[in-house]
Coordinates of C-alpha atoms and ligand atoms in Angstrom, one line a residue:
X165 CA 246.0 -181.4 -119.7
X166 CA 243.2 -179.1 -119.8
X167 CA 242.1 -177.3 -123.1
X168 CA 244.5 -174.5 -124.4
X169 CA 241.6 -172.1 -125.9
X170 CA 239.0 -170.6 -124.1
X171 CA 236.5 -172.2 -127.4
X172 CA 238.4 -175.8 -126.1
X173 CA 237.1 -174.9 -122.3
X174 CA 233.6 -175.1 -122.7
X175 CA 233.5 -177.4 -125.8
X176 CA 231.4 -180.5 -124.9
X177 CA 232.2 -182.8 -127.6
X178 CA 232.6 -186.8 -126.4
X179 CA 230.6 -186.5 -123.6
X180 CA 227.1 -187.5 -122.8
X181 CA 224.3 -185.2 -120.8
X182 CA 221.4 -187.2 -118.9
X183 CA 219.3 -184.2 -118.5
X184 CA 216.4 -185.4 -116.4
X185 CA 212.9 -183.8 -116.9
X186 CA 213.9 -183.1 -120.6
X187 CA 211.0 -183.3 -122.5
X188 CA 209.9 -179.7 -122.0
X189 CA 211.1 -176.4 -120.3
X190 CA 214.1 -175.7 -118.6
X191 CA 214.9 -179.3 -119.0
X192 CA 214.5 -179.4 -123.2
X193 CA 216.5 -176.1 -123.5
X194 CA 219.3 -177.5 -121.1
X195 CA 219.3 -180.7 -123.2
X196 CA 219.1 -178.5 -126.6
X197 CA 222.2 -176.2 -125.3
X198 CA 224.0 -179.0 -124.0
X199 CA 223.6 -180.8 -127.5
X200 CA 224.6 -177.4 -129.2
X201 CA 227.3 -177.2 -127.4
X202 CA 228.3 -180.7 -128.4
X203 CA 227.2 -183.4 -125.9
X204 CA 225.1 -186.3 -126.8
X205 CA 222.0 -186.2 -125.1
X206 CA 219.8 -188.5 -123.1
X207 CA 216.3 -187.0 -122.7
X208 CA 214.1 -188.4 -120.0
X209 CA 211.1 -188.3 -118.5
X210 CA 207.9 -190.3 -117.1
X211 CA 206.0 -190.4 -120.8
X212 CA 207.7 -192.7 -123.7
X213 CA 205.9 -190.7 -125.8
X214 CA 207.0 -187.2 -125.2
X215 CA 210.5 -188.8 -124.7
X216 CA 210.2 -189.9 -128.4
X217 CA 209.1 -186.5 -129.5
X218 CA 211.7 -184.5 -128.0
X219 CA 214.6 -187.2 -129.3
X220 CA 213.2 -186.1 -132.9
X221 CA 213.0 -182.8 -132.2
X222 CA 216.9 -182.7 -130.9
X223 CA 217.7 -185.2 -133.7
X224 CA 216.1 -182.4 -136.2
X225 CA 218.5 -179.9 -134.8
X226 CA 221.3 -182.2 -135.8
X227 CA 222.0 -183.4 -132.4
X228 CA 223.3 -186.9 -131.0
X229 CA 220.0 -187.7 -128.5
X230 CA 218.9 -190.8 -127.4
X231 CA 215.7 -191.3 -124.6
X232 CA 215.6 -192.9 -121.4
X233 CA 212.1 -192.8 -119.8
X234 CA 212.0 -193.3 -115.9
X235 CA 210.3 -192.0 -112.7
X236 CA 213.1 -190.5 -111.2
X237 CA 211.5 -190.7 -107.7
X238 CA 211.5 -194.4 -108.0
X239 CA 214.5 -196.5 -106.9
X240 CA 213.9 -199.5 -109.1
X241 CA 213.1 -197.6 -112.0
X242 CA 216.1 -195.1 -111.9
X243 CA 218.3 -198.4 -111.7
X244 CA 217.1 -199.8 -114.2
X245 CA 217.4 -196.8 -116.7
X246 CA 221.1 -196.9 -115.6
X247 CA 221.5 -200.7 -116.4
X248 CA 219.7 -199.9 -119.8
X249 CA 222.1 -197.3 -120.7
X250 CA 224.9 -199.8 -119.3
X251 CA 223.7 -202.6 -121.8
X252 CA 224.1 -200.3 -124.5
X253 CA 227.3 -198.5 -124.1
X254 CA 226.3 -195.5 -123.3
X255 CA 228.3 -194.0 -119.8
X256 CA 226.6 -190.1 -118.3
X257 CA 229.9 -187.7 -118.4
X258 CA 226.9 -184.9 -117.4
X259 CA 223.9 -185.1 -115.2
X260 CA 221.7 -182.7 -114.9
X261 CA 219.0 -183.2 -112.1
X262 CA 216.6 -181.1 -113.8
X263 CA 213.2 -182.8 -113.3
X264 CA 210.8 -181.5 -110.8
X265 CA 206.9 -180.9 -109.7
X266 CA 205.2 -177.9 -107.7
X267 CA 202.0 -178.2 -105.6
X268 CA 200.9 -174.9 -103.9
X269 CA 198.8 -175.3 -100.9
X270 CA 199.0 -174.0 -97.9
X271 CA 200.8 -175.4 -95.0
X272 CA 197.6 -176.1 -92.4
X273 CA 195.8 -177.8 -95.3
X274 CA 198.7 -179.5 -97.1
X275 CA 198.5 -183.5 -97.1
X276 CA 201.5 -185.7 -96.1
X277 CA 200.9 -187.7 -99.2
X278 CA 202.1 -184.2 -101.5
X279 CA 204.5 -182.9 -98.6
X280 CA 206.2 -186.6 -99.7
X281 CA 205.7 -186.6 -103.5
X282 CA 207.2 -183.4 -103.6
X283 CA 210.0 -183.9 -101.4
X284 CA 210.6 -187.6 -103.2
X285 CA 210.4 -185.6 -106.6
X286 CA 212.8 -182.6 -106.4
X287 CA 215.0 -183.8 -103.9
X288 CA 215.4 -187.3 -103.4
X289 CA 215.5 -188.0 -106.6
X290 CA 218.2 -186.3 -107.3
X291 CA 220.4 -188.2 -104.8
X292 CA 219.1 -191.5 -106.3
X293 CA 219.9 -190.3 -110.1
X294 CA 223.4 -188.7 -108.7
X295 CA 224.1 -191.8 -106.8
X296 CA 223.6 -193.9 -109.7
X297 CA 225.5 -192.0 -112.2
X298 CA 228.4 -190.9 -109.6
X299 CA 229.1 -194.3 -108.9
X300 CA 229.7 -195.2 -112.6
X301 CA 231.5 -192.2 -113.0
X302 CA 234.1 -193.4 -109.9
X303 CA 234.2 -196.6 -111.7
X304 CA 235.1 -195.3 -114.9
X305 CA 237.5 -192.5 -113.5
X306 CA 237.4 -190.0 -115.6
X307 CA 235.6 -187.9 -113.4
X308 CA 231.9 -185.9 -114.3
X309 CA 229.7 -183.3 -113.8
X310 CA 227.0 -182.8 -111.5
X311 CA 224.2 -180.1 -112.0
X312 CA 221.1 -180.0 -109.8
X313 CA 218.2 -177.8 -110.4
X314 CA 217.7 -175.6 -107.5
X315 CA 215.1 -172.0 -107.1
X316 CA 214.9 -168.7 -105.9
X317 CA 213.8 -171.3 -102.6
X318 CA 216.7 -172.6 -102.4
X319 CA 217.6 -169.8 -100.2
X320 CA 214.3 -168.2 -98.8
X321 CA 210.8 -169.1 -98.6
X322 CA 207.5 -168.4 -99.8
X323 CA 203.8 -169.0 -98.5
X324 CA 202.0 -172.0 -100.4
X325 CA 205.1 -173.6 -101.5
X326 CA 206.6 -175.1 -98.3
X327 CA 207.6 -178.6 -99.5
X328 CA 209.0 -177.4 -102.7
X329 CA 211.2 -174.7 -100.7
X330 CA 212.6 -177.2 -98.0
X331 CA 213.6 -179.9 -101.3
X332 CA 214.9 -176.7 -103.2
X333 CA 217.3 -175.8 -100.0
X334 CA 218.1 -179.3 -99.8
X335 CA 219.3 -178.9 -103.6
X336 CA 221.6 -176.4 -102.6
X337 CA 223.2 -178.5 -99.7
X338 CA 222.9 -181.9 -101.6
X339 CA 225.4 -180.3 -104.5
X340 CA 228.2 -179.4 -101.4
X341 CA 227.7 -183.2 -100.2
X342 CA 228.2 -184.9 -103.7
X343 CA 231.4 -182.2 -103.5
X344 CA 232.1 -183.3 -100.3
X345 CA 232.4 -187.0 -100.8
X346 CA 233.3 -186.8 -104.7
X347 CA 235.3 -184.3 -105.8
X348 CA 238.3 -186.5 -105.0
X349 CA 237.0 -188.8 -108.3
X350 CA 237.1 -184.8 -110.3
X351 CA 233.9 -185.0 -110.3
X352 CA 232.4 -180.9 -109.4
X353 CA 228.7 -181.4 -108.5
X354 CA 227.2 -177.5 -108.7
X355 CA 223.4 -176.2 -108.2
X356 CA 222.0 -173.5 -110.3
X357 CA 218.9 -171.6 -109.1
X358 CA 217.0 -169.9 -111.8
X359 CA 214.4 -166.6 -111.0
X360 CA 210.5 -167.4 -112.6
X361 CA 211.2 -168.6 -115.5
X362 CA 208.3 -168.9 -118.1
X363 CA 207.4 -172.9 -118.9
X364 CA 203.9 -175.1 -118.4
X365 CA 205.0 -175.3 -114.7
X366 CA 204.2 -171.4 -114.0
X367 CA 201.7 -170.8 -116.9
X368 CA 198.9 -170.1 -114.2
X369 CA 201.3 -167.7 -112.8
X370 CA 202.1 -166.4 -115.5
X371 CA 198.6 -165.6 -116.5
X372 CA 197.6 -164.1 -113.5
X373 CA 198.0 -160.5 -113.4
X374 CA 198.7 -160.0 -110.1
X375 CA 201.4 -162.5 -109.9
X376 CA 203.1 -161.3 -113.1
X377 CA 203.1 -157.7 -111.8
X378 CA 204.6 -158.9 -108.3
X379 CA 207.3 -160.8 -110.6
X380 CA 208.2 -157.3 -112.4
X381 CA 208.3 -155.2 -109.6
X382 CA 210.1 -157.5 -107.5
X383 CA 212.7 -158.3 -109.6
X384 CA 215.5 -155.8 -110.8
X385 CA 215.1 -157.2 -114.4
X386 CA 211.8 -156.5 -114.4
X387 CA 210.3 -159.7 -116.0
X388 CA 210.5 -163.4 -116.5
X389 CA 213.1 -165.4 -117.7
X390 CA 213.6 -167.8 -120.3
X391 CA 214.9 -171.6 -120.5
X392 CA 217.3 -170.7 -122.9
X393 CA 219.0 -167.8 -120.4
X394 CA 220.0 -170.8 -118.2
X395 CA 221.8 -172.7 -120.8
X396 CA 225.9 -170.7 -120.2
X397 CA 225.4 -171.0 -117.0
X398 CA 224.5 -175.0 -117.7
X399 CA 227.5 -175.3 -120.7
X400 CA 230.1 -173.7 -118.1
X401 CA 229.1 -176.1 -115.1
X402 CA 229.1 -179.1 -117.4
X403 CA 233.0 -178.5 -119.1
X404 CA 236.2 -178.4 -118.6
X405 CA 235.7 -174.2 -117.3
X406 CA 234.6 -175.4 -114.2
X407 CA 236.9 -177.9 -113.3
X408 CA 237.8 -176.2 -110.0
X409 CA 234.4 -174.9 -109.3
X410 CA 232.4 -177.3 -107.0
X411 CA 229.4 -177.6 -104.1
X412 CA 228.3 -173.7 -105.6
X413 CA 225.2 -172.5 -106.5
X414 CA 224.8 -169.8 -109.2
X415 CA 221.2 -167.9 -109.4
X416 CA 220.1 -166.9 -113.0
X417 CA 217.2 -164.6 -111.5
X418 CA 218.1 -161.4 -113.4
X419 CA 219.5 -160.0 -110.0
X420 CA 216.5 -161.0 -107.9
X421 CA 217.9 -161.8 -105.0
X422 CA 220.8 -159.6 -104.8
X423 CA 218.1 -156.4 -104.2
X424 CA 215.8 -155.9 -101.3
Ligands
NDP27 P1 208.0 -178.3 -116.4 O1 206.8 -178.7 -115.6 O2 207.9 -177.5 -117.6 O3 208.8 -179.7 -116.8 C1 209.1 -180.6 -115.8 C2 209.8 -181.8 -116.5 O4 210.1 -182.8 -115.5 C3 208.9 -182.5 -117.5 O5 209.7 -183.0 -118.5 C4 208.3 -183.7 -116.7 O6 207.8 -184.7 -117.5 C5 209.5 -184.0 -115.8 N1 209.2 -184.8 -114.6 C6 208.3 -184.5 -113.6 N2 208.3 -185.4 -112.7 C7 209.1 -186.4 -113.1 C8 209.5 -187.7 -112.6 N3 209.1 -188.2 -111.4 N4 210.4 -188.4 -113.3 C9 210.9 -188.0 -114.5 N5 210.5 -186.8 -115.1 C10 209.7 -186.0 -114.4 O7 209.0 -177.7 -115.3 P2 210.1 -176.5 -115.5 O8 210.9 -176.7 -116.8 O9 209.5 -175.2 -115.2 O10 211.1 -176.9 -114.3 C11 212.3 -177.7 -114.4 C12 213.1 -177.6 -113.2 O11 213.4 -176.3 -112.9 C13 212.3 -178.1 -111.9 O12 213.2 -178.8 -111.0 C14 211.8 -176.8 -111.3 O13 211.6 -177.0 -109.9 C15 213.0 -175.9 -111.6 N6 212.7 -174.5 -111.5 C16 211.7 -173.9 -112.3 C17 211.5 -172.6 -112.3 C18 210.5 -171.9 -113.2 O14 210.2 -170.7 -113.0 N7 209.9 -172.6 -114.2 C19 212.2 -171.7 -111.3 C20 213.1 -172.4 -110.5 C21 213.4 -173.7 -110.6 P3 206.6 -185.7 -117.1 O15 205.7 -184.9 -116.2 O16 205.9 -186.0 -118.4 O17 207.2 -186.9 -116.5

C-alpha cells in the first residue's frame, strides 16, 4: 500500500542512499538531504580520507552514514564495494550516480586518453554502479530508486566540453534504458539535470568575470545555483512520490533552458 499522507510520500525512513561522489558538492548536499529526509547514507568517493570526513560530518548532523570508497570508473573496484556492503548487511534502496569530472579543451586539441576518462567517469560508470545495485535490488524485490546526475548538456552542447556533453546526453538516455529493462522489478530510474551550480568543480568559472556574467544574463534566474536547491527534486525521485514517474529528466537550472 502506498503511504496515506503526503509527509508518508516522501519520508525516507528504512532505506539506504549510495550517493556516489559524496564527499563534496552536489554529491554531500544530496547525501545530507537524503539523510535529513531519513535515509541512511553511504558516502563514496576515490579518497578514504575525505570519505571519513564527510561520514563525521553527516554523523554530526545526526545522520545514519556509513563510507564506501571506490573508483567508480573501475569494474573491479565498483564490485567489490558492492560485495563489501553485501558482507555487512547493508542492501542500496537509492542510488544516486552523482560522481563526475570536467576537462575543457577543445575538440582539435583534446586527447583520446581524456575524451575516455571522461566518458568512463560520468557515463559509464554509472551503468557499472546501476548494474551492480539494480541487480541486488531484482534479487531482493522490493524494487529501488535510480537517480543519475545529468547537465544543462544533457540536452545541448557547448564548445570546450565535448566529452562531458556526449556522457551527460547519454545520462539522460541511460535513465529511459534502466526504465526500459527495470521498471518491471518497481524500480523508477530518473535523471536530474541541474543549471551552474556553484562547487570546487566550477570555482574557475565562477571566478571569472566574464563567465559569471554570461551565467546571469543567460539564465532567467539570473545567477548560480546551489547544491542544496537540488535536494526536493532528489527526496521526490528517491520515495514513494515517484513511484509512477520513470526514464524522466527534471532540470533544476532556474528556468534556463526553457528561455531563448
Ligand atoms: P565536485 O568536483 O565538487 O565533486 C565531485 C565528486 O565526485 C567528488 O566527491 C569526487 O571525489 C567524486 N569523484 C570524481 N571522480 C570519481 C570517481 N572516479 N570515483 C568516485 N568518486 C569520484 O563536482 P560537483 O559537485 O560540481 O558535481 C557533481 C555532479 O553533478 C557531477 O556528475 C557533475 O557533472 C554534475 N553537474 C554539476 C554541475 C555544476 O554546476 N557543479 C552542473 C551540472 C551537473 P574524488 O575526486 O576525491 O574522488
Amino acid at each position: 500500500m502506498p503511504p496515506t499522507t503526503s509527509r508518508a510520500l516522501f519520508d525516507l525512513t528504512g532505506r539506504t542512499a549510495l550517493v556516489t561522489g559524496s564527499t563534496r558538492g552536489i554529491g554531500y548536499a544530496l547525501a545530507l538531504g537524503l539523510g535529513q529526509a531519513g535515509a541512511e547514507v553511504v558516502v563514496n568517493s576515490r579518497q578514504p580520507a575525505a570519505v571519513d570526513a564527510a561520514v563525521a560530518q553527516l554523523r554530526d548532523a545526526d545522520i545514519a552514514a556509513r563510507g564506501a570508497a571506490f573508483d567508480v570508473a573501475d569494474e573491479a573496484s565498483v564490485v567489490r564495494a558492492f560485495e563489501a556492503l553485501d558482507r555487512d548487511g547493508v542492501s542500496v534502496d537509492i542510488l544516486v550516480n552523482n560522481a563526475g569530472i570536467q576537462h575543457r579543451k577543445p575538440m582539435l586539441e583534446l586527447e583520446l586518453a581524456d575524451w575516455q576518462r571522461v566518458i568512463d567517469t560520468n557515463l559509464t560508470a554509472a551503468f557499472l554502479v546501476g548494474r551492480e545495485a539494480a541487480r541486488r535490488m531484482v534479487a531482493r524485490g522490493r524494487g529501488g530508486k535510480i537517480i543519475n546526475i545529468g547537465s544543462l548538456t544533457s540536452e545541448a552542447a557547448r564548445a570546450t566540453v565535448a566529452p562531458y556533453t556526449v556522457a551527460k546526453a547519454g545520462i539522460k538516455l541511460l535513465s529511459k534504458s534502466m526504465a526500459a529493462e527495470w521498471a518491471k522489478h518497481d524500480i523508477q530510474a530518473n535523471s536530474i539535470g541541474p543549471g551552474y551550480i556553484v562547487t570546487d568543480m566550477n570555482e574557475a568559472l565562477v571566478k571569472n568575470p566574464e563567465f559569471d556574467a554570461w551565467v546571469k544574463a543567460s539564465n532567467p534566474a539570473q545567477r548560480w545555483g546551489r547544491p542544496d536547491e537540488l535536494v526536493g527534486t532528489a527526496v521526490y525521485l528517491a520515495s514513494a512520490a515517484s513511484n509512477y514517474v520513470n526514464g524522466q529528466i527534471i532540470y533544476v537550472d532556474g528556468g534556463w533552458l526553457s528561455v531563448l
